[in-house]
Coordinates of C-alpha atoms and ligand atoms in Angstrom, one line a residue:
M1 CA 0.0 0.0 0.0
D2 CA 3.0 2.2 0.1
W3 CA 2.5 2.8 -3.6
A4 CA 0.3 5.9 -3.0
D5 CA 2.8 7.4 -0.6
E6 CA 5.6 6.6 -3.0
L7 CA 3.7 8.4 -5.7
A8 CA 3.1 11.4 -3.5
A9 CA 6.8 11.6 -2.7
R10 CA 7.7 11.5 -6.4
V11 CA 5.7 14.4 -7.7
S12 CA 6.1 18.2 -7.1
G13 CA 3.8 21.2 -7.3
P14 CA 0.0 21.4 -7.2
Q15 CA -1.7 18.3 -8.5
V16 CA -5.0 17.7 -10.3
V17 CA -6.2 14.1 -10.1
N18 CA -8.9 13.2 -12.7
D19 CA -11.1 10.3 -13.7
S20 CA -14.2 10.1 -15.9
K21 CA -16.8 7.6 -16.9
T22 CA -19.3 6.9 -19.6
P23 CA -22.6 6.2 -17.9
S24 CA -23.9 3.7 -20.4
G25 CA -25.9 1.6 -17.9
T26 CA -25.7 -0.1 -14.5
I27 CA -22.2 0.3 -13.2
H28 CA -20.4 -2.9 -12.1
V29 CA -18.8 -3.0 -8.6
G30 CA -15.3 -3.4 -10.2
S31 CA -15.7 0.2 -11.5
L32 CA -15.3 1.4 -7.9
R33 CA -11.7 0.5 -8.0
G34 CA -10.9 3.6 -10.0
P35 CA -12.6 6.1 -7.6
V36 CA -11.1 4.4 -4.6
I37 CA -7.6 4.6 -6.1
L38 CA -8.2 8.2 -7.0
D39 CA -9.2 9.0 -3.5
V40 CA -6.2 7.3 -1.9
I41 CA -3.9 9.1 -4.3
T42 CA -5.6 12.4 -3.3
R43 CA -5.3 11.7 0.4
A44 CA -1.6 10.7 0.0
L45 CA -0.8 13.8 -2.0
R46 CA -2.5 16.1 0.6
A47 CA -0.8 14.3 3.5
N48 CA 2.5 15.0 1.7
G49 CA 1.7 18.7 1.5
H50 CA 0.7 18.9 -2.2
E51 CA -2.2 21.2 -3.0
T52 CA -4.5 18.7 -4.8
T53 CA -7.8 19.0 -6.7
L54 CA -9.8 15.8 -7.3
L55 CA -12.0 15.9 -10.4
Y56 CA -14.6 13.4 -11.6
G57 CA -16.1 13.7 -15.0
V58 CA -19.1 12.2 -16.7
D59 CA -18.7 11.6 -20.5
D60 CA -22.4 11.9 -21.1
L61 CA -22.3 13.2 -24.7
D62 CA -21.0 9.7 -25.7
P63 CA -23.5 7.9 -27.9
M64 CA -26.0 5.4 -26.5
D65 CA -24.7 2.1 -27.7
A66 CA -26.2 -0.5 -25.3
Q67 CA -29.8 -1.4 -25.9
A68 CA -30.2 -3.7 -23.0
L69 CA -32.0 -1.1 -20.9
L70 CA -34.2 0.3 -23.6
T71 CA -37.8 -0.7 -24.3
P72 CA -38.1 -2.2 -27.9
D73 CA -39.9 0.8 -29.2
A74 CA -37.2 3.1 -28.0
I75 CA -34.2 1.2 -29.5
D76 CA -34.5 2.7 -33.0
R77 CA -35.1 6.2 -31.7
E78 CA -32.5 6.3 -28.9
M79 CA -29.6 4.2 -30.1
G80 CA -26.8 6.5 -31.2
R81 CA -28.1 9.6 -29.4
P82 CA -26.0 11.3 -26.7
L83 CA -26.6 9.6 -23.4
A84 CA -27.4 13.0 -22.0
H85 CA -30.3 13.2 -24.4
V86 CA -31.8 9.8 -23.8
P87 CA -34.7 9.7 -21.2
D88 CA -34.2 8.2 -17.8
P89 CA -35.3 4.5 -18.2
A90 CA -36.3 4.4 -14.5
G91 CA -39.0 7.0 -14.9
D92 CA -38.5 10.7 -14.3
C93 CA -36.2 10.6 -11.3
H94 CA -33.4 12.1 -13.3
E95 CA -33.3 14.4 -16.4
S96 CA -31.6 11.8 -18.6
Y97 CA -30.3 8.2 -18.9
A98 CA -26.8 9.5 -18.2
R99 CA -27.8 11.5 -15.1
H100 CA -29.6 8.4 -13.8
F101 CA -26.8 5.9 -14.0
A102 CA -24.0 8.4 -13.2
S103 CA -26.0 9.6 -10.1
V104 CA -26.5 6.0 -8.8
F105 CA -22.8 5.4 -9.1
I106 CA -21.7 8.7 -7.7
D107 CA -24.0 8.1 -4.6
V108 CA -22.2 4.8 -4.0
F109 CA -18.7 6.3 -4.0
D110 CA -19.8 9.3 -2.1
G111 CA -20.9 6.7 0.6
L112 CA -17.3 5.4 0.4
G113 CA -16.0 8.7 1.6
I114 CA -14.9 9.8 -1.9
H115 CA -15.8 13.4 -2.4
P116 CA -14.4 15.0 -5.6
D117 CA -13.8 18.7 -5.4
R118 CA -15.6 19.1 -8.7
Y119 CA -17.9 17.0 -10.9
Y120 CA -18.1 17.9 -14.5
W121 CA -20.6 16.7 -17.1
M122 CA -19.4 17.0 -20.7
S123 CA -23.0 17.8 -21.8
D124 CA -22.6 21.0 -19.7
I125 CA -19.0 21.7 -20.8
Y126 CA -19.4 21.7 -24.6
P127 CA -22.2 24.3 -24.7
T128 CA -20.0 26.8 -22.7
G129 CA -17.6 26.9 -25.6
A130 CA -14.7 25.7 -23.3
M131 CA -14.0 22.8 -25.7
D132 CA -14.1 25.0 -28.9
P133 CA -10.3 25.7 -29.0
F134 CA -9.6 22.0 -28.8
I135 CA -12.1 21.3 -31.5
R136 CA -10.5 23.9 -33.8
T137 CA -7.0 22.5 -33.1
A138 CA -8.1 18.9 -33.7
L139 CA -9.8 19.9 -37.0
D140 CA -6.8 22.0 -38.2
K141 CA -4.6 19.0 -37.4
A142 CA -6.9 16.3 -38.8
A143 CA -4.2 14.8 -41.0
L144 CA -1.9 14.5 -37.9
V145 CA -4.7 12.9 -35.9
R146 CA -5.3 10.3 -38.7
D147 CA -1.5 9.6 -38.7
I148 CA -1.4 9.1 -35.0
Y149 CA -4.3 6.5 -35.2
R150 CA -2.3 4.7 -37.9
R151 CA 1.0 4.8 -36.1
V152 CA -0.1 4.1 -32.5
A153 CA -3.2 2.0 -32.9
N154 CA -3.0 0.6 -36.5
V155 CA -6.4 2.2 -37.2
Q156 CA -6.9 3.4 -40.7
H157 CA -9.4 6.2 -41.0
P158 CA -10.4 7.4 -44.6
D159 CA -8.5 10.4 -45.8
A160 CA -11.6 12.6 -45.6
W161 CA -12.3 11.6 -41.9
H162 CA -12.1 14.4 -39.4
P163 CA -11.9 13.9 -35.6
L164 CA -15.4 15.2 -34.7
A165 CA -18.9 13.8 -34.2
V166 CA -21.7 16.2 -34.9
V167 CA -25.1 15.9 -33.2
C168 CA -27.4 15.4 -36.2
P169 CA -29.7 18.5 -36.3
N170 CA -32.4 16.3 -37.8
C171 CA -32.5 13.0 -35.8
G172 CA -30.4 14.0 -32.8
K173 CA -27.9 11.1 -33.1
I174 CA -24.2 11.5 -32.6
G175 CA -23.0 8.0 -33.1
T176 CA -24.1 7.9 -36.8
T177 CA -22.4 11.1 -38.1
I178 CA -19.1 11.5 -39.9
V179 CA -17.3 14.8 -40.7
T180 CA -15.6 14.9 -44.1
Q181 CA -14.7 18.6 -44.6
W182 CA -13.6 21.6 -42.5
N183 CA -13.4 25.1 -43.9
G184 CA -12.1 26.9 -40.8
E185 CA -15.6 27.9 -39.7
E186 CA -17.9 25.1 -40.4
V187 CA -17.7 21.3 -41.0
F188 CA -19.5 19.2 -43.6
F189 CA -21.2 16.2 -41.9
E190 CA -23.2 13.2 -43.0
C191 CA -25.6 11.3 -40.8
R192 CA -25.2 7.8 -42.4
A193 CA -27.6 4.9 -42.2
D194 CA -24.8 2.4 -42.1
L195 CA -21.9 4.1 -40.4
V196 CA -22.2 1.8 -37.3
T197 CA -24.1 -1.5 -36.9
W198 CA -25.8 -0.6 -33.6
A199 CA -27.6 2.6 -34.7
R200 CA -29.1 3.9 -37.9
G201 CA -28.6 7.5 -39.2
C202 CA -31.2 9.5 -41.0
G203 CA -29.3 10.5 -44.1
T204 CA -29.1 14.2 -43.4
S205 CA -26.0 16.0 -44.5
G206 CA -24.8 19.7 -44.7
W207 CA -22.5 22.4 -43.3
I208 CA -22.7 23.2 -39.6
S209 CA -20.6 25.1 -37.0
P210 CA -18.7 22.5 -34.9
F211 CA -18.7 24.8 -31.8
G212 CA -20.8 25.5 -28.8
G213 CA -22.2 22.0 -28.2
N214 CA -23.1 21.2 -31.8
A215 CA -20.5 18.4 -31.9
K216 CA -18.1 16.5 -29.7
L217 CA -14.5 15.2 -30.1
P218 CA -14.1 11.4 -30.4
W219 CA -13.2 9.8 -27.1
N220 CA -9.4 9.7 -27.4
L221 CA -9.3 13.4 -28.3
E222 CA -11.9 14.4 -25.7
W223 CA -9.8 12.7 -23.0
A224 CA -6.6 14.5 -24.1
A225 CA -8.6 17.8 -24.3
Q226 CA -9.9 17.3 -20.7
W227 CA -6.2 17.0 -19.5
S228 CA -5.4 20.3 -21.1
L229 CA -8.7 22.0 -20.1
F230 CA -8.4 21.0 -16.4
G231 CA -4.6 20.8 -16.1
V232 CA -4.7 17.1 -15.1
T233 CA -1.4 15.8 -13.6
I234 CA -2.4 12.3 -12.5
E235 CA -5.0 10.0 -14.0
P236 CA -5.2 6.3 -13.1
G237 CA -6.6 4.1 -15.8
G238 CA -8.0 0.6 -15.9
K239 CA -6.0 -2.2 -17.5
D240 CA -8.4 -2.3 -20.5
L241 CA -7.4 1.3 -21.4
S242 CA -3.7 0.9 -20.6
T243 CA -2.9 -1.8 -23.2
A244 CA -0.3 -1.2 -25.9
G245 CA -2.0 0.8 -28.7
G246 CA -5.0 1.2 -26.5
S247 CA -7.0 4.2 -25.5
R248 CA -4.3 5.6 -23.2
D249 CA -1.5 5.3 -25.7
R250 CA -3.6 7.1 -28.3
S251 CA -4.7 9.9 -26.0
D252 CA -1.1 10.3 -24.7
A253 CA 0.1 10.7 -28.3
I254 CA -2.7 13.1 -29.1
A255 CA -1.9 15.1 -26.0
R256 CA 1.8 15.5 -27.0
E257 CA 1.4 16.0 -30.7
V258 CA -1.9 17.7 -31.2
F259 CA -2.5 19.6 -28.0
E260 CA 1.2 19.9 -27.2
R261 CA 1.1 19.0 -23.6
E262 CA 2.7 16.2 -21.5
P263 CA -0.1 13.6 -20.6
P264 CA -0.7 13.0 -16.9
L265 CA 0.9 10.3 -14.9
N266 CA -0.9 7.0 -15.3
V267 CA -1.5 4.6 -12.5
P268 CA -2.7 1.5 -14.4
Y269 CA -4.9 -0.8 -12.3
E270 CA -6.2 -4.3 -12.7
F271 CA -9.7 -5.6 -12.7
L272 CA -11.9 -7.0 -10.0
N273 CA -13.0 -10.5 -11.1
L274 CA -16.1 -11.9 -9.6
G275 CA -14.9 -15.5 -9.4
G276 CA -16.0 -18.5 -11.4
K277 CA -19.7 -18.3 -10.6
K278 CA -21.8 -15.9 -12.5
M279 CA -23.5 -13.4 -10.2
S280 CA -27.1 -14.6 -10.1
S281 CA -30.1 -12.3 -10.3
S282 CA -32.4 -14.9 -8.8
K283 CA -32.7 -13.1 -5.5
G284 CA -32.2 -9.7 -7.0
V285 CA -28.6 -9.9 -6.1
G286 CA -26.0 -8.9 -8.7
A287 CA -22.6 -7.3 -9.4
A288 CA -23.9 -3.8 -9.5
A289 CA -21.9 -1.4 -7.4
H290 CA -24.9 -0.1 -5.6
T291 CA -26.0 -3.7 -4.7
I292 CA -22.8 -4.7 -3.2
A293 CA -22.5 -1.4 -1.3
E294 CA -25.9 -2.3 0.3
V295 CA -24.3 -5.4 1.9
V296 CA -20.6 -4.5 2.4
P297 CA -20.1 -1.4 4.6
P298 CA -17.9 1.4 3.2
E299 CA -14.6 0.7 5.1
Q300 CA -14.6 -3.0 4.2
L301 CA -15.5 -2.1 0.5
R302 CA -12.5 0.4 0.4
F303 CA -10.4 -2.3 2.0
L304 CA -11.4 -4.9 -0.7
F305 CA -10.0 -2.6 -3.3
L306 CA -6.9 -1.4 -1.4
R307 CA -5.5 -4.6 0.0
P308 CA -3.8 -5.6 -3.2
R309 CA -1.6 -3.2 -5.1
P310 CA -3.3 -1.5 -8.1
N311 CA -1.4 -3.8 -10.6
Q312 CA -2.8 -7.0 -9.0
A313 CA -6.2 -8.4 -10.0
I314 CA -8.8 -8.9 -7.2
E315 CA -10.8 -12.1 -7.0
F316 CA -14.1 -11.6 -5.2
D317 CA -16.9 -14.1 -5.3
P318 CA -19.5 -13.2 -2.8
E319 CA -22.4 -15.3 -4.2
G320 CA -23.0 -18.3 -1.9
T321 CA -19.6 -18.1 -0.3
D322 CA -17.8 -16.8 2.8
A323 CA -16.1 -14.1 0.8
V324 CA -17.9 -11.3 2.7
P325 CA -17.2 -12.7 6.2
R326 CA -13.5 -13.4 5.2
L327 CA -13.3 -9.8 4.0
F328 CA -14.3 -8.6 7.5
D329 CA -11.9 -11.0 9.1
E330 CA -9.1 -9.7 7.0
F331 CA -10.0 -6.1 7.8
D332 CA -10.0 -7.0 11.5
K333 CA -6.6 -8.6 11.2
F334 CA -5.2 -5.4 9.6
A335 CA -6.8 -3.4 12.4
A336 CA -5.3 -5.6 15.0
A337 CA -1.8 -5.5 13.4
T338 CA -2.1 -1.7 13.1
A339 CA -2.9 -1.6 16.8
G340 CA 0.3 -3.6 17.5
R341 CA -1.5 -6.8 18.5
E342 CA -0.2 -10.2 17.5
V343 CA -2.1 -11.6 14.4
K344 CA -2.3 -15.1 13.0
G345 CA -0.7 -15.9 9.7
E346 CA 1.1 -13.6 7.4
I347 CA 0.1 -10.0 6.8
A348 CA 1.1 -7.9 3.8
P349 CA 3.7 -5.2 4.4
G350 CA 2.2 -1.8 4.4
Y351 CA -0.8 -3.0 6.4
E352 CA -0.9 0.1 8.5
A353 CA -1.3 2.3 5.3
T354 CA -3.9 -0.1 3.9
F355 CA -5.9 0.1 7.1
R356 CA -5.5 3.9 7.3
Y357 CA -6.7 4.4 3.7
S358 CA -9.6 2.0 4.3
L359 CA -11.0 4.4 6.9
L360 CA -13.9 6.5 5.8
D361 CA -12.7 9.7 7.4
P362 CA -9.3 10.9 6.2
E363 CA -8.9 12.8 9.4
A364 CA -9.6 9.7 11.6
D365 CA -7.3 8.9 14.6
V366 CA -5.8 5.8 13.0
A367 CA -4.4 4.3 16.3
A368 CA -7.7 4.8 18.1
E369 CA -9.7 3.2 15.2
A370 CA -7.3 0.3 15.1
A371 CA -7.7 -0.4 18.8
L372 CA -11.5 -0.6 18.8
F373 CA -13.2 -3.9 19.6
R374 CA -14.7 -5.5 16.5
P375 CA -16.8 -8.6 16.9
A376 CA -16.2 -11.3 14.2
F377 CA -18.7 -10.9 11.4
S378 CA -19.6 -14.6 11.3
H379 CA -20.2 -14.7 15.0
L380 CA -22.6 -11.7 14.8
A381 CA -24.3 -13.3 11.8
L382 CA -25.2 -16.4 13.9
L383 CA -25.9 -14.5 17.1
D384 CA -28.3 -12.2 15.4
Q385 CA -30.3 -15.2 14.1
I386 CA -31.0 -16.5 17.6
P387 CA -34.3 -15.2 18.9
G388 CA -34.2 -13.0 22.1
V389 CA -30.4 -12.4 22.1
D390 CA -29.2 -9.0 23.1
V391 CA -26.4 -8.8 20.6
E392 CA -24.8 -5.7 22.0
S393 CA -24.6 -7.0 25.6
R394 CA -23.2 -10.3 24.2
V395 CA -20.5 -8.4 22.4
A396 CA -19.7 -6.3 25.5
A397 CA -19.4 -9.6 27.4
E398 CA -17.0 -10.9 24.8
K399 CA -14.9 -7.7 25.0
G400 CA -15.0 -7.8 28.8
S401 CA -16.0 -4.2 29.3
A402 CA -18.7 -1.8 28.1
L403 CA -18.6 -0.8 24.4
S404 CA -17.8 2.8 23.5
A405 CA -20.2 4.8 21.3
R406 CA -18.0 4.1 18.3
E407 CA -17.9 0.4 19.1
R408 CA -21.7 0.3 19.4
Q409 CA -21.8 2.0 16.0
I410 CA -19.6 -0.7 14.5
V411 CA -21.8 -3.5 16.0
D412 CA -24.9 -1.9 14.6
E413 CA -23.2 -1.5 11.2
R414 CA -22.1 -5.1 11.2
V415 CA -25.4 -6.5 12.4
A416 CA -27.1 -4.6 9.5
A417 CA -24.4 -6.0 7.1
A418 CA -24.9 -9.5 8.4
R419 CA -28.6 -9.3 7.9
A420 CA -28.2 -8.0 4.4
W421 CA -25.6 -10.7 3.7
L422 CA -27.9 -13.5 5.0
E423 CA -30.7 -12.2 2.7
T424 CA -28.5 -12.0 -0.3
Y425 CA -25.1 -13.7 -0.8
A426 CA -24.8 -16.0 2.2
P427 CA -24.5 -19.7 1.6
E428 CA -27.3 -21.8 2.9
R429 CA -25.2 -23.3 5.7
S430 CA -24.9 -19.8 7.3
R431 CA -28.6 -19.5 7.8
L432 CA -29.4 -20.8 11.2
A433 CA -32.3 -23.2 11.0
V434 CA -33.4 -24.9 14.1
R435 CA -34.6 -28.3 13.0
H436 CA -38.0 -28.2 14.8
D437 CA -39.7 -31.0 12.8
A438 CA -37.5 -34.0 13.7
L439 CA -34.1 -34.9 15.1
P440 CA -31.6 -34.2 12.4
V441 CA -30.1 -37.3 10.7
E442 CA -26.7 -35.8 11.4
A443 CA -27.3 -36.6 15.1
E444 CA -26.6 -40.2 14.3
A445 CA -23.0 -39.2 14.5
L446 CA -23.3 -38.6 18.3
D447 CA -21.2 -41.1 20.3
D448 CA -22.1 -42.7 23.6
A449 CA -20.3 -40.1 25.7
Q450 CA -22.1 -37.3 23.9
R451 CA -25.5 -39.1 24.3
S452 CA -25.1 -39.5 28.1
Y453 CA -24.0 -35.9 28.3
L454 CA -27.3 -34.8 26.6
A455 CA -29.3 -37.0 28.9
A456 CA -27.5 -35.6 31.9
L457 CA -28.1 -32.1 30.7
A458 CA -31.8 -32.8 30.2
D459 CA -31.9 -34.0 33.8
A460 CA -30.1 -31.0 35.1
V461 CA -32.5 -28.5 33.4
A462 CA -35.5 -30.5 34.5
I463 CA -34.5 -30.0 38.1
D464 CA -33.4 -26.4 37.9
P465 CA -34.7 -24.7 34.7
P466 CA -32.2 -22.1 33.6
S467 CA -33.5 -18.7 32.5
G468 CA -31.5 -16.7 30.0
G469 CA -28.4 -17.4 27.9
D470 CA -25.9 -17.0 30.7
A471 CA -27.7 -19.5 32.9
W472 CA -28.0 -21.9 30.0
Q473 CA -24.4 -21.5 29.1
A474 CA -23.4 -22.2 32.8
V475 CA -25.4 -25.4 33.0
I476 CA -24.1 -26.6 29.6
Y477 CA -20.5 -26.2 30.9
S478 CA -21.1 -27.7 34.3
A479 CA -22.9 -30.8 32.8
A480 CA -19.9 -31.2 30.4
E481 CA -17.5 -31.0 33.3
A482 CA -19.5 -33.5 35.3
A483 CA -19.5 -35.9 32.4
A484 CA -15.8 -35.4 31.8
L485 CA -16.6 -34.3 28.2
S486 CA -14.6 -31.5 26.5
S487 CA -16.7 -28.4 26.0
G488 CA -16.0 -28.6 22.2
R489 CA -17.6 -32.0 22.1
A490 CA -20.4 -30.9 24.3
F491 CA -21.2 -28.0 22.1
A492 CA -21.0 -30.2 19.0
A493 CA -23.5 -32.6 20.5
L494 CA -25.9 -29.7 21.0
Y495 CA -25.4 -28.3 17.5
L496 CA -25.9 -31.8 15.9
S497 CA -29.1 -32.3 17.9
F498 CA -30.7 -28.9 17.2
L499 CA -29.1 -27.7 14.0
G500 CA -27.8 -30.8 12.3
R501 CA -24.3 -29.4 12.1
T502 CA -21.2 -29.4 14.3
N503 CA -20.8 -25.7 14.8
G504 CA -23.0 -22.8 15.6
P505 CA -23.5 -19.8 17.8
R506 CA -23.0 -19.9 21.5
A507 CA -25.3 -22.7 22.5
G508 CA -26.6 -21.2 25.7
W509 CA -28.3 -18.3 23.9
L510 CA -29.6 -20.6 21.2
L511 CA -31.3 -22.9 23.7
A512 CA -32.5 -20.0 25.8
G513 CA -34.3 -18.6 22.8
L514 CA -36.2 -21.9 22.2
D515 CA -39.4 -23.3 23.8
P516 CA -38.2 -25.1 27.0
A517 CA -40.5 -28.1 26.4
F518 CA -39.1 -28.5 22.9
V519 CA -35.5 -28.3 24.2
S520 CA -36.1 -31.0 26.9
A521 CA -37.8 -33.3 24.4
R522 CA -35.0 -32.8 21.8
L523 CA -32.2 -33.4 24.4
R524 CA -33.8 -36.7 25.4
E525 CA -34.6 -37.8 21.9
A526 CA -31.0 -37.1 20.8
A527 CA -29.7 -38.9 23.9
G528 CA -31.8 -41.9 22.9
T529 CA -33.9 -41.8 26.0
T530 CA -37.5 -40.6 26.3
T531 CA -37.7 -40.6 30.1
P532 CA -35.2 -39.1 32.6
V533 CA -32.0 -41.1 32.9
G534 CA -32.6 -41.5 36.6
G535 CA -35.9 -43.3 35.9
T536 CA -34.6 -46.1 33.7
P537 CA -33.2 -49.3 35.2
Ligands
ZN1 ZN1 -33.4 8.2 -12.5
ZN2 ZN1 -29.6 12.1 -38.5

């Protein structure tokens, strides 16, 4: 994690960190890696005394080219139009398709403590005329631009091709137009029926001013123009953009040769892979950024992206696995190590920086945060499923002292996360199901010692019925001690009898939450006796 601090130590002067996104639909959780990296770079720069501005742009004049979210009757009309001019498919909650999807995504990273100093929307920028000088330069140097595409990307544009896309004044599409002439004041455009396969132009052609929002630069030129317009010094880019001859190479060459400015420093970053299994939508769960953010709290989500270096891919497969509980456990391990406590297993160097940058508040007292008591996620997930358990007092008992306000906040956040996880990604085995109907078949694995223990426990609670989890816990232990059975095997006997598995939450609170008559009957049934042990010959 030292990479951000190393970067901050390497640059000088005021810094402008930028990223932008085309809001073409629901945004995948992996797309959060960019904003998280951007935020960490900004924090590291500021911590090193660099005056830093964080920008986030929305490339919403890009053409609509994904029809998945359009109704059949809208496809012909909307495909190829600027995303900013396509209506919100979710109704009228936003002024456009672009605003809708960008806003949903921005809300998610805002919740991760990522607060750019300025958001810019290209549909707002072009009409101001701020892009006009870049449009003029690009058109004047059209031959050079075509040459750069040939050299850098092996893309052969026709000799008449000019780097500009006009918004067709007749059909409103931008993905279907080509500019073939430039006279210094106006361009000649054609809206072609067959320019692209995914949208159909209307056939209009004519001369039009390229300025003031009538047209936009193609993506590679627009990107390079943004760098000049905003004075961008650092812009991390996903691996897909950073390949040889890819978008970043093209824009770098355009920045140098066309706009005559050194491109910003790149921090290429790898993808987040969602594992082998496809994210199902059966329970309304998916890989959308906003969906995962409803389950994984902000600090653990930041941690997911920050634990590996940017150039390492992230494997994350939450569907039906323990990936989410493991993420919490890892986070807690980094917290413990940062607090100077001994941790099990290896821990990556730079763990202190990883923990620090995972915190929501850049001004947080890192040592105090690291020292907080954090109950294990899996334990909370089980505890919360037992009826009648006061989770907070159980956690305080585990800690051995009262929880601070901040620790109570963490417990509340984790309980909410555990509930959301159980409703969405959790594997079936994490859902605590007391087998009320019949003795689980798994209880056949009980040995004689465990059976006599269960019988003895049934006797003990018949004589002196315990009330509450603590009392139950005490009698479970004392009966185990009397039977010379290890507590581990005693608990396993109870879990097998009630849950059909060998592990579970603290058994005292489980049993205290159930009907006493049912508990007694089940203990005896599992023990293989139906009457008190004392009453049999
Ligand atoms: Zn909306
Ligand atoms: Zn047209």
